[in-house]
Amino acid sequence: MNLPAAGYPRLLALGDAAFTVEFGDGIAPETHARVLGFAAALDTLAADGRLPGLVERVPTFRSVTVHFDPDRADSGVLGETLLALAGEGRRAAASGRLWTLPVCFDDDLAPDLADVAARAGLTREAVIALLTATEFSVYMLGFLPGFPYLGGLPAALEMPRLATPRSRVPAGSVAIAGRMCAVYPWHSPGGWRLVGRTGARLFDVTQAARPALLAPGDRVRWQAVGREALGE
């Protein structure tokens, strides 16, 4: 039986209109399964009208922040409810949508790919093979609107961030750092290693119901394509 980490779950108050429920202190599949299970349970209770005042829940690697309307919810009762629900230890696998997204690995679109291969003691082709053979899990969105943190990067490709971040990373850049993979939805500074580029639009403000393409619990596979498939 997989038990919660010692001292978890725990409830933290964020001002007078939010709580964070923590399930652990590190990034791990078991912890994230508890995050997803708790978030799903919140959705069920909210749909049944049993969480009055709930505004939004925001899952992360190891916690869920619950925003509520203090004029409609009793914070004391809500806090007790959240902690009791977290204590049930519900778990959920990453069961969201499976996305197959195009990535071009041409040298000018993947400026760190050769260095990653050299550091890993692999050929460039072997690195691409590892990336395209992996099914990544969307752990959370953050840093930029629609920026997905993807767990599951093969251990052979574990890399530190760049010593000096770039001042401008092109939108659509697929990047790795530590044991994570990610995509930059916008032009921005960044210190992750760039190994490809996708033409997938990860955030669209005109899609009010779901502006971010990916969501926690989704899964992502990369499909190698030529640059013409990106419209370049």
mmCIF file of C-alpha atoms in Angstrom:
data_model
loop_
_atom_site.group_PDB
_atom_site.id
_atom_site.type_symbol
_atom_site.label_atom_id
_atom_site.label_comp_id
_atom_site.label_asym_id
_atom_site.label_seq_id
_atom_site.Cartn_x
_atom_site.Cartn_y
_atom_site.Cartn_z
ATOM 1 C CA MET A 1 0.000 0.000 0.000
ATOM 2 C CA ASN A 2 1.352 3.451 -0.908
ATOM 3 C CA LEU A 3 0.992 5.732 2.103
ATOM 4 C CA PRO A 4 1.162 9.541 2.042
ATOM 5 C CA ALA A 5 4.524 11.114 2.861
ATOM 6 C CA ALA A 6 5.025 11.824 6.574
ATOM 7 C CA GLY A 7 3.246 15.011 7.590
ATOM 8 C CA TYR A 8 1.030 15.049 4.492
ATOM 9 C CA PRO A 9 -1.539 15.938 3.407
ATOM 10 C CA ARG A 10 -1.470 19.340 5.026
ATOM 11 C CA LEU A 11 -3.575 22.466 4.666
ATOM 12 C CA LEU A 12 -2.132 25.953 4.243
ATOM 13 C CA ALA A 13 -4.214 29.130 4.277
ATOM 14 C CA LEU A 14 -3.473 31.654 1.526
ATOM 15 C CA GLY A 15 -5.048 34.847 2.782
ATOM 16 C CA ASP A 16 -8.810 34.755 3.321
ATOM 17 C CA ALA A 17 -9.890 33.364 -0.051
ATOM 18 C CA ALA A 18 -7.722 30.321 -0.824
ATOM 19 C CA PHE A 19 -6.246 27.172 0.663
ATOM 20 C CA THR A 20 -3.391 25.030 -0.605
ATOM 21 C CA VAL A 21 -3.511 21.310 0.105
ATOM 22 C CA GLU A 22 -0.059 19.729 -0.111
ATOM 23 C CA PHE A 23 0.523 16.023 -0.751
ATOM 24 C CA GLY A 24 4.317 15.824 -0.603
ATOM 25 C CA ASP A 25 7.540 17.787 -0.911
ATOM 26 C CA GLY A 26 8.883 16.504 -4.237
ATOM 27 C CA ILE A 27 7.971 15.664 -7.814
ATOM 28 C CA ALA A 28 6.898 12.031 -8.082
ATOM 29 C CA PRO A 29 4.233 10.077 -9.995
ATOM 30 C CA GLU A 30 2.608 8.829 -6.765
ATOM 31 C CA THR A 31 2.307 12.359 -5.385
ATOM 32 C CA HIS A 32 0.861 13.635 -8.637
ATOM 33 C CA ALA A 33 -1.644 10.773 -8.691
ATOM 34 C CA ARG A 34 -2.918 12.020 -5.325
ATOM 35 C CA VAL A 35 -3.102 15.563 -6.698
ATOM 36 C CA LEU A 36 -5.203 14.384 -9.649
ATOM 37 C CA GLY A 37 -7.418 12.212 -7.442
ATOM 38 C CA PHE A 38 -8.084 15.100 -5.069
ATOM 39 C CA ALA A 39 -8.818 17.500 -7.951
ATOM 40 C CA ALA A 40 -11.272 15.014 -9.478
ATOM 41 C CA ALA A 41 -13.017 14.590 -6.115
ATOM 42 C CA LEU A 42 -13.355 18.378 -5.813
ATOM 43 C CA ASP A 43 -14.977 18.510 -9.244
ATOM 44 C CA THR A 44 -17.505 15.861 -8.219
ATOM 45 C CA LEU A 45 -18.417 17.653 -4.992
ATOM 46 C CA ALA A 46 -18.687 21.011 -6.749
ATOM 47 C CA ALA A 47 -20.936 19.546 -9.460
ATOM 48 C CA ASP A 48 -23.220 18.176 -6.725
ATOM 49 C CA GLY A 49 -23.388 21.571 -5.019
ATOM 50 C CA ARG A 50 -21.554 20.354 -1.928
ATOM 51 C CA LEU A 51 -18.773 22.967 -2.083
ATOM 52 C CA PRO A 52 -20.592 26.299 -2.076
ATOM 53 C CA GLY A 53 -18.360 29.226 -2.890
ATOM 54 C CA LEU A 54 -15.722 27.206 -4.762
ATOM 55 C CA VAL A 55 -14.234 29.408 -7.479
ATOM 56 C CA GLU A 56 -11.335 27.408 -8.936
ATOM 57 C CA ARG A 57 -8.873 24.633 -8.159
ATOM 58 C CA VAL A 58 -5.300 24.774 -9.459
ATOM 59 C CA PRO A 59 -3.304 21.522 -9.417
ATOM 60 C CA THR A 60 0.507 21.563 -9.404
ATOM 61 C CA PHE A 61 3.260 18.955 -9.092
ATOM 62 C CA ARG A 62 2.497 18.220 -5.456
ATOM 63 C CA SER A 63 -0.433 20.350 -4.325
ATOM 64 C CA VAL A 64 -3.821 21.802 -5.211
ATOM 65 C CA THR A 65 -4.744 25.405 -4.480
ATOM 66 C CA VAL A 66 -8.454 25.962 -3.921
ATOM 67 C CA HIS A 67 -9.818 29.476 -4.458
ATOM 68 C CA PHE A 68 -13.178 30.289 -2.878
ATOM 69 C CA ASP A 69 -15.560 33.197 -2.343
ATOM 70 C CA PRO A 70 -15.349 34.102 1.371
ATOM 71 C CA ASP A 71 -18.822 35.656 1.201
ATOM 72 C CA ARG A 72 -20.342 32.325 0.171
ATOM 73 C CA ALA A 73 -18.150 29.793 1.950
ATOM 74 C CA ASP A 74 -17.376 29.222 5.626
ATOM 75 C CA SER A 75 -13.583 29.033 5.536
ATOM 76 C CA GLY A 76 -13.362 26.934 8.678
ATOM 77 C CA VAL A 77 -15.809 24.328 7.411
ATOM 78 C CA LEU A 78 -14.256 24.359 3.942
ATOM 79 C CA GLY A 79 -10.753 23.843 5.341
ATOM 80 C CA GLU A 80 -11.902 20.855 7.381
ATOM 81 C CA THR A 81 -13.687 19.418 4.342
ATOM 82 C CA LEU A 82 -10.631 19.792 2.120
ATOM 83 C CA LEU A 83 -8.281 18.195 4.640
ATOM 84 C CA ALA A 84 -10.668 15.287 5.239
ATOM 85 C CA LEU A 85 -11.049 14.755 1.498
ATOM 86 C CA ALA A 86 -7.273 14.835 1.012
ATOM 87 C CA GLY A 87 -6.870 12.342 3.834
ATOM 88 C CA GLU A 88 -8.930 9.776 1.942
ATOM 89 C CA GLY A 89 -5.858 9.223 -0.243
ATOM 90 C CA ARG A 90 -7.687 9.091 -3.556
ATOM 91 C CA ARG A 91 -5.424 8.571 -6.524
ATOM 92 C CA ALA A 92 -6.004 9.010 -10.221
ATOM 93 C CA ALA A 93 -3.763 8.095 -13.125
ATOM 94 C CA ALA A 94 -3.016 10.650 -15.813
ATOM 95 C CA SER A 95 -6.200 9.868 -17.710
ATOM 96 C CA GLY A 96 -6.731 13.058 -19.673
ATOM 97 C CA ARG A 97 -6.471 13.430 -23.398
ATOM 98 C CA LEU A 98 -3.550 11.898 -25.303
ATOM 99 C CA TRP A 99 -1.996 14.425 -27.694
ATOM 100 C CA THR A 100 0.374 13.650 -30.539
ATOM 101 C CA LEU A 101 2.134 16.908 -31.340
ATOM 102 C CA PRO A 102 4.528 17.609 -34.234
ATOM 103 C CA VAL A 103 8.154 18.519 -33.542
ATOM 104 C CA CYS A 104 10.864 19.483 -35.999
ATOM 105 C CA PHE A 105 14.385 18.608 -34.917
ATOM 106 C CA ASP A 106 16.288 20.574 -37.594
ATOM 107 C CA ASP A 107 19.526 21.979 -36.217
ATOM 108 C CA ASP A 108 18.510 25.646 -36.317
ATOM 109 C CA LEU A 109 15.270 24.844 -34.464
ATOM 110 C CA ALA A 110 17.029 22.623 -31.916
ATOM 111 C CA PRO A 111 20.190 24.558 -31.013
ATOM 112 C CA ASP A 112 20.990 22.438 -27.933
ATOM 113 C CA LEU A 113 20.239 19.016 -29.386
ATOM 114 C CA ALA A 114 23.832 18.245 -30.390
ATOM 115 C CA ASP A 115 25.133 19.282 -26.967
ATOM 116 C CA VAL A 116 22.477 17.176 -25.204
ATOM 117 C CA ALA A 117 23.514 14.185 -27.313
ATOM 118 C CA ALA A 118 27.191 14.714 -26.499
ATOM 119 C CA ARG A 119 26.514 15.076 -22.764
ATOM 120 C CA ALA A 120 24.362 11.941 -22.796
ATOM 121 C CA GLY A 121 26.905 9.957 -24.816
ATOM 122 C CA LEU A 122 24.306 9.343 -27.507
ATOM 123 C CA THR A 123 23.894 10.143 -31.157
ATOM 124 C CA ARG A 124 21.576 12.932 -32.215
ATOM 125 C CA GLU A 125 19.271 10.314 -33.737
ATOM 126 C CA ALA A 126 19.198 8.325 -30.495
ATOM 127 C CA VAL A 127 18.101 11.411 -28.525
ATOM 128 C CA ILE A 128 15.286 12.050 -31.006
ATOM 129 C CA ALA A 129 14.280 8.388 -30.773
ATOM 130 C CA LEU A 130 14.059 8.620 -26.974
ATOM 131 C CA LEU A 131 11.986 11.801 -27.114
ATOM 132 C CA THR A 132 9.528 10.448 -29.666
ATOM 133 C CA ALA A 133 9.201 7.064 -27.932
ATOM 134 C CA THR A 134 8.217 8.626 -24.591
ATOM 135 C CA GLU A 135 4.689 9.319 -23.406
ATOM 136 C CA PHE A 136 4.944 12.424 -21.228
ATOM 137 C CA SER A 137 2.482 13.391 -18.492
ATOM 138 C CA VAL A 138 1.316 16.978 -18.073
ATOM 139 C CA TYR A 139 2.010 17.699 -14.418
ATOM 140 C CA MET A 140 1.024 21.351 -14.367
ATOM 141 C CA LEU A 141 0.873 24.624 -16.291
ATOM 142 C CA GLY A 142 2.900 27.623 -15.163
ATOM 143 C CA PHE A 143 5.605 30.227 -15.856
ATOM 144 C CA LEU A 144 3.723 31.424 -18.982
ATOM 145 C CA PRO A 145 0.077 30.949 -20.048
ATOM 146 C CA GLY A 146 -0.165 27.439 -21.464
ATOM 147 C CA PHE A 147 3.431 26.462 -20.544
ATOM 148 C CA PRO A 148 3.267 22.714 -19.748
ATOM 149 C CA TYR A 149 5.622 20.940 -17.368
ATOM 150 C CA LEU A 150 5.899 17.400 -18.742
ATOM 151 C CA GLY A 151 7.090 14.546 -16.579
ATOM 152 C CA GLY A 152 8.612 11.324 -17.853
ATOM 153 C CA LEU A 153 11.804 12.482 -19.543
ATOM 154 C CA PRO A 154 14.124 9.447 -19.846
ATOM 155 C CA ALA A 155 16.878 9.434 -17.232
ATOM 156 C CA ALA A 156 19.497 9.330 -19.974
ATOM 157 C CA LEU A 157 18.447 12.833 -21.034
ATOM 158 C CA GLU A 158 18.478 14.427 -17.596
ATOM 159 C CA MET A 159 20.296 17.753 -17.998
ATOM 160 C CA PRO A 160 20.862 20.872 -15.882
ATOM 161 C CA ARG A 161 19.537 24.201 -17.043
ATOM 162 C CA LEU A 162 21.856 26.404 -19.070
ATOM 163 C CA ALA A 163 24.405 28.289 -16.986
ATOM 164 C CA THR A 164 23.348 31.490 -18.752
ATOM 165 C CA PRO A 165 19.685 31.690 -19.815
ATOM 166 C CA ARG A 166 18.821 32.965 -23.271
ATOM 167 C CA SER A 167 17.258 36.403 -23.425
ATOM 168 C CA ARG A 168 14.834 35.213 -26.113
ATOM 169 C CA VAL A 169 13.511 31.712 -26.709
ATOM 170 C CA PRO A 170 11.315 31.338 -29.833
ATOM 171 C CA ALA A 171 7.670 30.415 -29.336
ATOM 172 C CA GLY A 172 7.035 26.705 -29.838
ATOM 173 C CA SER A 173 10.475 25.640 -28.614
ATOM 174 C CA VAL A 174 10.523 22.168 -27.055
ATOM 175 C CA ALA A 175 12.975 22.116 -24.173
ATOM 176 C CA ILE A 176 14.355 19.910 -21.414
ATOM 177 C CA ALA A 177 15.810 20.540 -17.956
ATOM 178 C CA GLY A 178 16.306 18.168 -15.057
ATOM 179 C CA ARG A 179 13.864 15.289 -15.575
ATOM 180 C CA MET A 180 11.277 17.503 -17.263
ATOM 181 C CA CYS A 181 10.277 18.461 -20.790
ATOM 182 C CA ALA A 182 8.368 21.640 -21.660
ATOM 183 C CA VAL A 183 7.225 23.898 -24.494
ATOM 184 C CA TYR A 184 7.501 27.683 -24.631
ATOM 185 C CA PRO A 185 4.116 28.947 -25.916
ATOM 186 C CA TRP A 186 5.435 32.494 -26.332
ATOM 187 C CA HIS A 187 8.704 34.264 -27.107
ATOM 188 C CA SER A 188 10.385 34.717 -23.733
ATOM 189 C CA PRO A 189 13.651 34.436 -21.834
ATOM 190 C CA GLY A 190 14.480 30.910 -20.729
ATOM 191 C CA GLY A 191 17.219 28.648 -19.460
ATOM 192 C CA TRP A 192 16.032 25.209 -20.598
ATOM 193 C CA ARG A 193 17.870 23.328 -23.355
ATOM 194 C CA LEU A 194 16.133 23.630 -26.720
ATOM 195 C CA VAL A 195 15.810 20.317 -28.566
ATOM 196 C CA GLY A 196 13.117 21.024 -31.174
ATOM 197 C CA ARG A 197 10.169 23.164 -32.157
ATOM 198 C CA THR A 198 6.461 22.489 -32.481
ATOM 199 C CA GLY A 199 3.843 24.333 -34.474
ATOM 200 C CA ALA A 200 1.096 23.429 -31.990
ATOM 201 C CA ARG A 201 -0.667 26.475 -30.557
ATOM 202 C CA LEU A 202 -0.573 25.964 -26.811
ATOM 203 C CA PHE A 203 -2.624 28.982 -25.741
ATOM 204 C CA ASP A 204 -5.448 30.713 -27.586
ATOM 205 C CA VAL A 205 -7.252 33.583 -25.844
ATOM 206 C CA THR A 206 -10.189 33.263 -28.229
ATOM 207 C CA GLN A 207 -11.025 29.842 -26.760
ATOM 208 C CA ALA A 208 -12.737 31.039 -23.611
ATOM 209 C CA ALA A 209 -13.757 27.586 -22.358
ATOM 210 C CA ARG A 210 -10.222 26.185 -22.569
ATOM 211 C CA PRO A 211 -7.589 28.673 -23.777
ATOM 212 C CA ALA A 212 -4.726 26.332 -22.855
ATOM 213 C CA LEU A 213 -4.385 23.363 -25.209
ATOM 214 C CA LEU A 214 -3.018 21.038 -22.532
ATOM 215 C CA ALA A 215 -4.260 20.377 -18.999
ATOM 216 C CA PRO A 216 -2.867 18.542 -15.965
ATOM 217 C CA GLY A 217 -3.517 14.840 -16.422
ATOM 218 C CA ASP A 218 -3.155 14.991 -20.209
ATOM 219 C CA ARG A 219 -0.445 12.999 -21.958
ATOM 220 C CA VAL A 220 1.823 14.066 -24.819
ATOM 221 C CA ARG A 221 3.764 12.182 -27.458
ATOM 222 C CA TRP A 222 6.102 13.908 -29.908
ATOM 223 C CA GLN A 223 6.007 13.110 -33.623
ATOM 224 C CA ALA A 224 9.056 14.047 -35.688
ATOM 225 C CA VAL A 225 8.136 16.123 -38.753
ATOM 226 C CA GLY A 226 9.856 18.256 -41.369
ATOM 227 C CA ARG A 227 9.858 22.012 -40.987
ATOM 228 C CA GLU A 228 7.269 22.358 -43.755
ATOM 229 C CA ALA A 229 4.740 20.812 -41.358
ATOM 230 C CA LEU A 230 5.309 23.780 -39.037
ATOM 231 C CA GLY A 231 4.530 26.280 -41.769
ATOM 232 C CA GLU A 232 8.115 27.562 -41.661
#
